[in-house]
Amino acid sequence: MKLPYYPGCTLKKNAKNFEKAAIVAAKHLGIELVELPRWNCCGAVSSLTSDDVMHHVAAIRNLVRVQQMNDDGILDNEYRLVVLCAMCFNVLKRSNILATSNANMLNTINSFMDTEPDYEGTVEVKHFLEILRDDVGFDAIKSKVINPLKGLKVSAYYGCTLLRPREVGIDDPEAPTIMERLIESLGAEPVDNPYKSLCCGSYHTVGSNKEVVARRAYRIIEGARRNGAEAIITSCPLCAFNLDNRQALTEKLYPGFKRMPILYFTQLMALAFGYESEASFDGNFVDPIPLLEEKGLIGMKVQK
Amino acid sequence: MARKKKIENKKMVRIYIMGKEYLVPAGLTIMKAIEYAGYRYIRGAGCRAGFCGACATVYRKLGDYKLYANLACQTTVEDGMYLVQLPFVPANKATYDIEKVKPDENAILQYYPEVARCVSCNTCTKACPQGLEVMDYIQAALRGDIKKTAELSFDCIQCGLCAIRCPAEIAHYHVGQLARRIYGKYMMPKAKHLQERIKEIEAGKFDDEIKKLMKMGVKRLKELYNKREIEGEAVESD
Ligand code: SF4
Ligand code: SF4
Ligand code: FES
């Protein structure tokens, strides 16, 4: 299966490990992720004002690229655009819904982008997790596991952008299970966290409010730990940064706090599929290697 | 026949310079037409050959909503053109010591954080007289791809037309220049043969020949020059 893939800026910078692991994991499942030629930043935050058309141009331009890939024969009638970063996914899908449900707005965007073919509203924005659930299936994933992650207790962190607003979300916004099912299929043990969809503090992390984020990280991590979690997985580079890197500050605010590894779900997949080096654990702030070693999950069978 | 050609040459077009109407001969460049109309360039002209980027011009055409941008020395006047010169574009250039810049993914954003404001409207690309993919090089800068920013902006002549049109108020050409400097200093493979040649020069390998040339008469010099072997030409003889 050959699918168009939108990386987004962060996956080329801070979250290279997320992408690297995803590409091998997808390949292992028979999916070739084909990066969009000439993609641009999704816009990073979508405008909530319905008449702010300009801030949706970036997103729609990326969707035009999917059309072009089909027109150019790079893809064969494949209009599902796969996104890994939960934030980019949210922005792209939201703009897509807005533009396709509002003919006037789409018309304005199309006539503004007069050097591109018109966007015809044909693209479906999909998070990679959706492809795993709906097209590959968790049973199939389970059957492809080379190294079951036995004994590893993992809690899923959803945050906001995978779930809200409802029309964009990929699962029940109140009680999501999609990542837990993935954890299970990889042979690890999913652990619930009452704070799994509590906002991580988002962009407060770049301002003078870093403490807000460090306190959120504390609640989320401790919520998972109380249920026995040893690691947390996420699908958003911003959430990952806030939960992972901000632990340095959390540690200062809460004496006795113990660090917990934060992983991208694709890293867990790569590990279970036998791609330890591509799982790129050196890109994580809190080193997950000691935990994985303790569980006997490092130095397992390797795929060529 | 010769007479007819002369009349054709005399064909005039109507242009508007800062709103004022002038009749100028067809076929002139905007730059020459403005001079024909009696203006004198004090700024806004340099090489007159499309290389220096000094002669940015914006114009509209009669009955066409589009705002065009181009180089005055490279664009032919058309009937019904409304035009104005942009001899200078204000844009802040970051101060940095290239010796101390860290060539990592955040290097450009650190000096030009406004790059993150790009809304991908592509207006810069449409304004570029060099036909560069300006939006793409700004987008490459945003994701920290210095090499791509440097390569895509390589032919930039710093005319400033992109910057004057950008709704995100980015100074593209400064961004491109920073990328090329970082790329050139830290990332581009070093040319070995160049370093070897410099060593040879410093060791005096060519001193005698230079001395010989300096004593040579003009006639002999010209002769030598005309007979010189041009690199690349010899190779193409298949
Ligand atoms: S990139 Fe901008 S400054 Fe450079 S040539 Fe194009 S329009 Fe002019
Ligand atoms: S004109 Fe400015 S905002 Fe528009 S694409 Fe170019 S850099 Fe981005
Ligand atoms: S005068 Fe130099 S580019 Fe036009």
Coordinates of N, CA and C in Angstrom, one line a residue, chain A residues 106-193:
Chain A
L106 N -14.0 27.8 0.0 CA -13.1 27.1 -0.9 C -12.9 27.8 -2.2
N107 N -13.9 28.5 -2.7 CA -13.8 29.3 -3.9 C -12.8 30.4 -3.7
T108 N -12.9 31.1 -2.6 CA -11.9 32.2 -2.3 C -10.5 31.6 -2.3
I109 N -10.3 30.5 -1.6 CA -9.0 30.0 -1.5 C -8.5 29.6 -2.9
N110 N -9.3 28.9 -3.6 CA -8.9 28.5 -5.0 C -8.6 29.7 -5.9
S111 N -9.4 30.7 -5.8 CA -9.0 31.8 -6.7 C -7.8 32.6 -6.2
F112 N -7.6 32.5 -4.9 CA -6.4 33.2 -4.4 C -5.1 32.4 -4.8
M113 N -5.2 31.1 -4.7 CA -4.0 30.2 -5.1 C -4.0 30.1 -6.6
D114 N -3.9 31.1 -7.4 CA -4.1 31.0 -8.8 C -2.9 30.4 -9.6
T115 N -1.9 30.0 -8.8 CA -0.8 29.2 -9.5 C -0.9 27.7 -9.3
E116 N -2.0 27.3 -8.6 CA -2.1 25.9 -8.3 C -3.4 25.4 -8.9
P117 N -3.5 24.1 -9.2 CA -4.8 23.6 -9.6 C -5.8 23.8 -8.5
D118 N -7.1 23.9 -8.8 CA -8.1 24.0 -7.8 C -8.1 22.8 -6.8
Y119 N -8.4 23.1 -5.6 CA -8.6 22.0 -4.7 C -10.0 21.5 -4.8
E120 N -10.1 20.2 -5.1 CA -11.5 19.7 -5.4 C -12.2 19.0 -4.2
G121 N -11.5 19.1 -3.1 CA -12.2 18.5 -1.9 C -12.1 17.0 -1.8
T122 N -11.2 16.4 -2.5 CA -11.2 14.9 -2.6 C -10.3 14.2 -1.6
V123 N -9.5 15.0 -0.9 CA -8.5 14.4 0.0 C -9.1 14.1 1.4
E124 N -8.7 12.9 1.9 CA -9.1 12.6 3.3 C -7.9 12.6 4.2
V125 N -8.0 13.4 5.2 CA -6.8 13.5 6.1 C -6.9 12.4 7.2
K126 N -5.9 11.6 7.3 CA -5.9 10.5 8.2 C -4.7 10.5 9.1
H127 N -5.0 10.2 10.4 CA -3.8 10.0 11.2 C -3.3 8.6 11.0
F128 N -2.0 8.4 11.2 CA -1.4 7.1 10.9 C -2.1 6.0 11.8
L129 N -2.5 6.4 13.0 CA -3.2 5.4 13.9 C -4.5 4.9 13.3
E130 N -5.2 5.8 12.6 CA -6.4 5.3 12.0 C -6.1 4.3 10.9
I131 N -5.0 4.5 10.1 CA -4.7 3.5 9.1 C -4.4 2.2 9.8
L132 N -3.7 2.3 10.9 CA -3.3 1.0 11.7 C -4.6 0.3 12.1
R133 N -5.5 1.1 12.6 CA -6.8 0.4 13.1 C -7.7 -0.1 12.0
D134 N -7.9 0.8 11.0 CA -8.9 0.6 10.0 C -8.4 -0.2 8.8
D135 N -7.2 0.0 8.4 CA -6.7 -0.6 7.2 C -5.8 -1.8 7.4
V136 N -5.0 -1.7 8.4 CA -4.1 -2.8 8.7 C -4.8 -3.8 9.7
G137 N -5.3 -3.2 10.8 CA -6.0 -4.0 11.8 C -5.0 -4.5 12.9
F138 N -5.5 -4.4 14.1 CA -4.6 -4.7 15.2 C -4.2 -6.2 15.3
D139 N -5.0 -7.1 14.7 CA -4.7 -8.5 14.7 C -3.5 -8.7 13.8
A140 N -3.6 -8.0 12.6 CA -2.5 -8.2 11.6 C -1.2 -7.6 12.2
I141 N -1.3 -6.5 13.0 CA -0.1 -6.0 13.6 C 0.5 -7.0 14.5
K142 N -0.4 -7.6 15.3 CA 0.1 -8.6 16.3 C 0.8 -9.7 15.6
S143 N 0.3 -10.1 14.5 CA 0.9 -11.2 13.8 C 2.3 -10.8 13.2
K144 N 2.6 -9.5 13.1 CA 3.8 -9.1 12.5 C 4.9 -8.8 13.5
V145 N 4.5 -8.9 14.8 CA 5.4 -8.6 15.8 C 6.6 -9.6 15.9
I146 N 7.8 -9.2 15.9 CA 8.9 -10.1 16.0 C 9.4 -10.2 17.5
N147 N 9.4 -9.1 18.2 CA 9.8 -9.1 19.6 C 8.6 -8.6 20.4
P148 N 7.7 -9.5 20.9 CA 6.7 -9.0 21.8 C 7.2 -8.2 23.0
L149 N 6.6 -7.1 23.3 CA 7.2 -6.2 24.4 C 6.7 -6.7 25.7
K150 N 7.0 -8.0 26.0 CA 6.4 -8.6 27.2 C 6.8 -7.9 28.5
G151 N 5.9 -7.7 29.3 CA 6.2 -7.1 30.7 C 6.3 -5.6 30.7
L152 N 6.2 -5.0 29.6 CA 6.3 -3.5 29.6 C 5.0 -2.9 29.8
K153 N 4.9 -2.0 30.8 CA 3.6 -1.4 31.1 C 3.6 0.0 30.6
V154 N 2.7 0.2 29.6 CA 2.7 1.5 28.9 C 1.3 2.2 29.0
S155 N 1.4 3.5 29.2 CA 0.2 4.3 29.2 C 0.1 5.1 28.0
A156 N -1.1 5.3 27.4 CA -1.2 6.1 26.2 C -1.6 7.5 26.6
Y157 N -0.9 8.5 26.0 CA -1.3 9.9 26.2 C -1.9 10.4 24.9
Y158 N -3.1 10.9 25.0 CA -3.8 11.4 23.8 C -3.7 12.9 23.6
G159 N -3.7 13.6 24.7 CA -3.8 15.1 24.6 C -5.0 15.5 24.0
C160 N -4.9 16.7 23.3 CA -6.1 17.3 22.7 C -6.3 17.0 21.2
T161 N -5.2 17.1 20.5 CA -5.4 17.2 19.0 C -5.8 15.9 18.3
L162 N -5.6 14.8 19.0 CA -6.1 13.5 18.4 C -7.6 13.4 18.6
L163 N -8.1 14.1 19.5 CA -9.5 13.8 20.0 C -10.5 14.9 19.8
R164 N -10.0 16.1 19.8 CA -10.9 17.3 19.8 C -10.6 18.2 18.7
P165 N -11.6 18.9 18.1 CA -13.0 18.7 18.3 C -13.5 17.4 17.7
R166 N -14.7 17.0 18.1 CA -15.2 15.6 17.9 C -15.1 15.3 16.4
E167 N -15.5 16.2 15.5 CA -15.5 15.9 14.1 C -14.1 15.7 13.5
V168 N -13.1 16.1 14.2 CA -11.7 15.9 13.8 C -11.2 14.6 14.4
G169 N -11.6 14.4 15.7 CA -11.0 13.3 16.5 C -11.0 11.9 15.8
I170 N -10.1 11.1 16.2 CA -10.0 9.7 15.6 C -10.6 8.7 16.5
D171 N -11.1 9.1 17.6 CA -11.7 8.1 18.6 C -12.6 8.8 19.5
D172 N -13.3 8.0 20.4 CA -14.2 8.6 21.3 C -13.5 9.7 22.2
P173 N -13.8 10.9 22.2 CA -13.1 11.9 22.9 C -13.1 11.7 24.4
E174 N -14.1 11.0 24.9 CA -14.1 10.8 26.4 C -13.4 9.6 26.8
A175 N -13.5 8.5 25.9 CA -12.9 7.3 26.3 C -12.2 6.6 25.2
P176 N -11.1 7.2 24.7 CA -10.4 6.6 23.6 C -9.7 5.3 23.9
T177 N -9.5 4.5 22.9 CA -8.8 3.2 23.2 C -7.9 2.8 22.1
I178 N -7.8 3.6 21.1 CA -7.0 3.2 19.9 C -5.6 2.9 20.2
M179 N -5.0 3.8 21.0 CA -3.5 3.5 21.4 C -3.4 2.4 22.3
E180 N -4.3 2.2 23.2 CA -4.3 1.0 24.1 C -4.3 -0.3 23.3
R181 N -5.1 -0.3 22.3 CA -5.2 -1.5 21.5 C -3.9 -1.7 20.7
L182 N -3.2 -0.6 20.3 CA -1.9 -0.8 19.7 C -0.9 -1.4 20.6
I183 N -0.9 -0.8 21.8 CA 0.0 -1.3 22.9 C -0.1 -2.8 23.1
E184 N -1.4 -3.2 23.2 CA -1.7 -4.6 23.4 C -1.2 -5.4 22.2
S185 N -1.4 -5.0 21.0 CA -1.0 -5.8 19.8 C 0.5 -5.9 19.7
L186 N 1.2 -5.0 20.4 CA 2.7 -5.1 20.3 C 3.2 -6.0 21.5
G187 N 2.3 -6.5 22.2 CA 2.7 -7.5 23.3 C 3.0 -6.8 24.6
A188 N 2.8 -5.5 24.7 CA 3.0 -4.8 26.0 C 1.7 -4.7 26.7
E189 N 1.7 -4.2 27.9 CA 0.5 -4.1 28.7 C 0.0 -2.7 28.8
P190 N -1.2 -2.4 28.3 CA -1.7 -1.0 28.3 C -2.2 -0.7 29.8
V191 N -1.9 0.5 30.2 CA -2.2 1.0 31.5 C -3.1 2.2 31.4
D192 N -4.2 2.3 32.0 CA -5.0 3.5 31.9 C -4.5 4.7 32.7
N193 N -4.9 5.9 32.2 CA -4.5 7.1 32.9 C -5.6 8.0 32.9

